[in-house]
Tab-separated table of C-alpha atoms in Angstrom:
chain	number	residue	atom	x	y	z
A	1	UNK	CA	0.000	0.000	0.000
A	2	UNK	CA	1.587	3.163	-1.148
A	3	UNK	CA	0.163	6.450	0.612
A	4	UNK	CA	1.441	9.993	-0.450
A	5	UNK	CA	3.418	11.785	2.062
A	6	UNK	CA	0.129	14.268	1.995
A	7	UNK	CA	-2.000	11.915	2.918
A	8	UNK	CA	0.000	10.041	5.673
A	9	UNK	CA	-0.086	14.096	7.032
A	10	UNK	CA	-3.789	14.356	6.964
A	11	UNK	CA	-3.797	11.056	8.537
A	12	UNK	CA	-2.613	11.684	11.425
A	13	UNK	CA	-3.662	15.555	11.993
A	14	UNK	CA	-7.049	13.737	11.600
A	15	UNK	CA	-6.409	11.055	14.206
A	16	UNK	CA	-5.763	13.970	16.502
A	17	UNK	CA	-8.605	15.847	15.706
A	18	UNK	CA	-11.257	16.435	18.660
A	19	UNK	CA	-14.339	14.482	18.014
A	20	UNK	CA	-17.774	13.863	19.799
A	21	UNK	CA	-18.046	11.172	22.391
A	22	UNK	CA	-21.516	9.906	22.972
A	23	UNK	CA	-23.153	6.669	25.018
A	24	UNK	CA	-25.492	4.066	23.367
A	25	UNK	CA	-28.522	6.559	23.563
A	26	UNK	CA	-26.477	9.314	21.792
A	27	UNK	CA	-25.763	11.559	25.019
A	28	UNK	CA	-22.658	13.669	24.579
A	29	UNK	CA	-20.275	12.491	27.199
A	30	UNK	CA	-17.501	14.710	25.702
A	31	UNK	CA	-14.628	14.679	23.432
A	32	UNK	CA	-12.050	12.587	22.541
A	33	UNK	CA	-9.596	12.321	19.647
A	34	UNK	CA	-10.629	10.573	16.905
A	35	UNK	CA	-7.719	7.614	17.078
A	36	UNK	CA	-8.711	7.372	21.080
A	37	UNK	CA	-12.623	6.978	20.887
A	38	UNK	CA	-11.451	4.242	17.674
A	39	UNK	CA	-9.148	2.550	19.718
A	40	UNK	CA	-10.824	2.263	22.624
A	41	UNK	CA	-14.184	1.151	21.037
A	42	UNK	CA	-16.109	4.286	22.266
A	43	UNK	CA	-19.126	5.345	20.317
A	44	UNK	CA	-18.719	8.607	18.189
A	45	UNK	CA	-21.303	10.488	16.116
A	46	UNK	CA	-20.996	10.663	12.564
A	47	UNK	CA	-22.738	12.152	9.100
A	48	UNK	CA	-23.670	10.162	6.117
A	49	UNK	CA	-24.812	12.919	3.295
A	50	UNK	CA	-26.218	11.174	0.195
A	51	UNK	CA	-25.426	13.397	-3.088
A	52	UNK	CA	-27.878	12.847	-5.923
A	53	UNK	CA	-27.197	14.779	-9.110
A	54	UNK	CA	-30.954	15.951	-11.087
A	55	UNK	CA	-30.738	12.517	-12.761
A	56	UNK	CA	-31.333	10.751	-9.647
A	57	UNK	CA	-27.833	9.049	-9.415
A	58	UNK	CA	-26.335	9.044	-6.283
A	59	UNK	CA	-22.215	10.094	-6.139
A	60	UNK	CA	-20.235	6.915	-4.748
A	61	UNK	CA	-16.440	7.374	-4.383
A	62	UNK	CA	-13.083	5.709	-3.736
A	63	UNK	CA	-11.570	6.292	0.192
A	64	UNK	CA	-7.666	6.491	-0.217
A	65	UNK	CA	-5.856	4.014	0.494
A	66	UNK	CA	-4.650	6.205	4.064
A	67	UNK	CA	-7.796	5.936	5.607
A	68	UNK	CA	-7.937	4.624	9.020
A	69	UNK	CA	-11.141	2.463	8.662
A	70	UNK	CA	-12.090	1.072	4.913
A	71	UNK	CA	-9.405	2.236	3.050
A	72	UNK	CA	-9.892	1.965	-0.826
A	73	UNK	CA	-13.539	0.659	0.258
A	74	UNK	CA	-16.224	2.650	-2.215
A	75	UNK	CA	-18.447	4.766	-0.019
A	76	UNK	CA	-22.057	6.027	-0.847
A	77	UNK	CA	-22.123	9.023	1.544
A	78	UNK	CA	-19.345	11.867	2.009
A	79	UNK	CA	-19.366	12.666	5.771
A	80	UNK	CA	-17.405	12.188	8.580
A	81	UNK	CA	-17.046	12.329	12.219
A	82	UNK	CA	-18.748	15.026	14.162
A	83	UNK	CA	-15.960	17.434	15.535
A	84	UNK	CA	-15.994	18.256	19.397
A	85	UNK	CA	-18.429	21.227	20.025
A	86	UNK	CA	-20.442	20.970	16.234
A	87	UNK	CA	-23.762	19.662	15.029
A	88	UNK	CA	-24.907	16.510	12.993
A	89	UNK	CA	-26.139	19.317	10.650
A	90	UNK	CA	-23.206	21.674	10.740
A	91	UNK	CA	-21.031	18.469	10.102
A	92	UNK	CA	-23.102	17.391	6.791
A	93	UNK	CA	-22.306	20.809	5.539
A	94	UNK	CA	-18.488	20.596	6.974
A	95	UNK	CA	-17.965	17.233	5.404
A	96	UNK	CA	-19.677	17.902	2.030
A	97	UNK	CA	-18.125	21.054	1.360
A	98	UNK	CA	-14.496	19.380	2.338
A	99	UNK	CA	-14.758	15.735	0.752
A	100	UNK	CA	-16.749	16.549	-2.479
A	101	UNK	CA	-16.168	20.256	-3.000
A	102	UNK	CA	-20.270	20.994	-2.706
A	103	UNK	CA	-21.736	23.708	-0.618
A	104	UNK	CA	-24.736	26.151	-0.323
A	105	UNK	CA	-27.332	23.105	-0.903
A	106	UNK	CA	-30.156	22.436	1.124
A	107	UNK	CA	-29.262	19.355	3.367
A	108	UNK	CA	-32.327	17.286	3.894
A	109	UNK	CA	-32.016	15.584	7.120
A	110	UNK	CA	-33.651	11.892	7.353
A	111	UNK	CA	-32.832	9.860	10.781
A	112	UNK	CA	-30.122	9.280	13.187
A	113	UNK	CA	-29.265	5.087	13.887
A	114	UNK	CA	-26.808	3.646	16.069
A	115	UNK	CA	-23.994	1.245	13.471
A	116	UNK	CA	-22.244	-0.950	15.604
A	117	UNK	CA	-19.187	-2.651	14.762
A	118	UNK	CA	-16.249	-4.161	16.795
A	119	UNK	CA	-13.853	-1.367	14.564
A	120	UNK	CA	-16.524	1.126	13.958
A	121	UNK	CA	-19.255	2.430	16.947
A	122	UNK	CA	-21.404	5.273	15.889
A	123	UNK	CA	-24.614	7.435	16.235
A	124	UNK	CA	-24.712	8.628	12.505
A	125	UNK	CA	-27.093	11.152	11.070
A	126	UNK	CA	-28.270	10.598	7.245
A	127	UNK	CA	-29.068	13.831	5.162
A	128	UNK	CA	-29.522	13.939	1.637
A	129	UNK	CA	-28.497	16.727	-0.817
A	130	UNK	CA	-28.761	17.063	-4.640
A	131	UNK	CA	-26.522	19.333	-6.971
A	132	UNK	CA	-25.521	19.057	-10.611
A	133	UNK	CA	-22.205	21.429	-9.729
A	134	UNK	CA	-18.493	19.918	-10.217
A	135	UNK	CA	-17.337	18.159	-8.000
A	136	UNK	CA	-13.661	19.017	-6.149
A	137	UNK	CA	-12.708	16.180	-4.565
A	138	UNK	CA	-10.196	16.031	-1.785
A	139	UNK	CA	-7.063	14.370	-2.392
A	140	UNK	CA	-6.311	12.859	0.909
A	141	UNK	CA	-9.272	11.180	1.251
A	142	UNK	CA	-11.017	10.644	-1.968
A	143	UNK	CA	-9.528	9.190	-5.062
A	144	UNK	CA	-11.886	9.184	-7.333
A	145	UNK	CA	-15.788	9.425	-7.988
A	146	UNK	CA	-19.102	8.523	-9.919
A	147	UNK	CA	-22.873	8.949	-10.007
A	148	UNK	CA	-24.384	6.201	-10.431
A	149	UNK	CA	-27.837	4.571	-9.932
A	150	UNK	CA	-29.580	3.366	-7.244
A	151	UNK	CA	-29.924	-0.147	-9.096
A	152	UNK	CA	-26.038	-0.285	-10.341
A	153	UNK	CA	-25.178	0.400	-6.924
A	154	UNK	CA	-27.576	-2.580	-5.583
A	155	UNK	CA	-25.910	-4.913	-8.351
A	156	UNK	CA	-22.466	-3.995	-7.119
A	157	UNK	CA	-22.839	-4.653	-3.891
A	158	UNK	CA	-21.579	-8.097	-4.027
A	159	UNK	CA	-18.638	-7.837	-6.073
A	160	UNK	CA	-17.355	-4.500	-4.595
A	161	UNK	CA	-15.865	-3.307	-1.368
A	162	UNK	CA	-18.202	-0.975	-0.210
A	163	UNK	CA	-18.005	0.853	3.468
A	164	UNK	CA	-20.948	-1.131	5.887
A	165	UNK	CA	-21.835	1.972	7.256
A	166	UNK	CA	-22.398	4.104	4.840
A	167	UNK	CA	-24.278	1.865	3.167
A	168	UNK	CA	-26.361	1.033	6.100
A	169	UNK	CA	-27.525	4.631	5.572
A	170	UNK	CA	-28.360	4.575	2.463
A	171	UNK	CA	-30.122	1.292	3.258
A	172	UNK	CA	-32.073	3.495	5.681
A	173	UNK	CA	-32.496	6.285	3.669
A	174	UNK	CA	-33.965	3.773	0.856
A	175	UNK	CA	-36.331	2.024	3.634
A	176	UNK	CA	-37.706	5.521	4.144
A	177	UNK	CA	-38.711	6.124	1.186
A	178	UNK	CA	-41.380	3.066	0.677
């Protein structure tokens, strides 16, 4: 695995970073930074924004390969962890804007769920946005990225690595609308 001197940087600035430290019913108990709450199987809270584009295809990208959890995994959502002292809805906006290059869209907030994984505890928040702008992605921790339907994305499933949790929102998000 070969990661950029860049991204091995942004790495670890973001395992420092101050994140939000919550119990199983989402209460904030504090913060933590982010490599702590991880390695000490704490839950954190998190954002899941879906992007659609006009079309109705949703953007999926590729994590880099310097990602602490899922790296190279295709993801369905940009977002992130909630920073120490900021909203669910403040982070959508946050992560979209830094991840994907998209801001000044109306975020469309659907539920918050509790993902729980041995690797990977968190109360996650799943908002949905939809622009037709470029996207600028962000080196360190995206790739590369497509839009692409609903249905390709259900046929892939099996025979791609895609990140559990964000597709456990989407999952969600999908549920909600039947």
């Amino acid at each position: 695995m070969t990661i950029s001197p860049q991204e091995a940087a942004h790495r670890a600035a973001s395992d420092r970073e101050s994140v939000a430290w919550v119990d199983e019913a989402d209460r904030l108990l504090g913060a933590l930074p982010r490599a702590e709450l991880r390695e000490r199987g704490l839950i954190g809270r998190c954002t899941f924004i879906l992007l659609f584009n006009s079309a109705g295809e949703l953007c999926v990208h590729r994590r880099t390969l310097s990602k602490a959890l899922y790296p190279g995994y295709w993801d369905v959502a940009a977002g992130g962890m909630v920073a120490a002292g900021e909203s669910y809805e403040m982070s959508a906006a946050r992560e979209l804007e830094e991840e994907l290059g998209i801001s000044g869209v109306e975020l469309r907030f659907h539920e918050r769920f509790y993902f729980d994984q041995p690797d990977n505890r968190l109360w996650c928040a799943v908002f949905s946005a939809v622009s037709d702008a470029p996207l600028k992605l962000q080196p360190e921790e995206v790739s590369e990225a497509r839009f692409m339907s609903l249905a390709q994305i259900e046929a892939d499933r099996g025979r791609l690595s895609f990140c559990p949790d964000s597709l456990a929102a989407l999952d969600r998000y999908a549920a909600s609308l039947k």
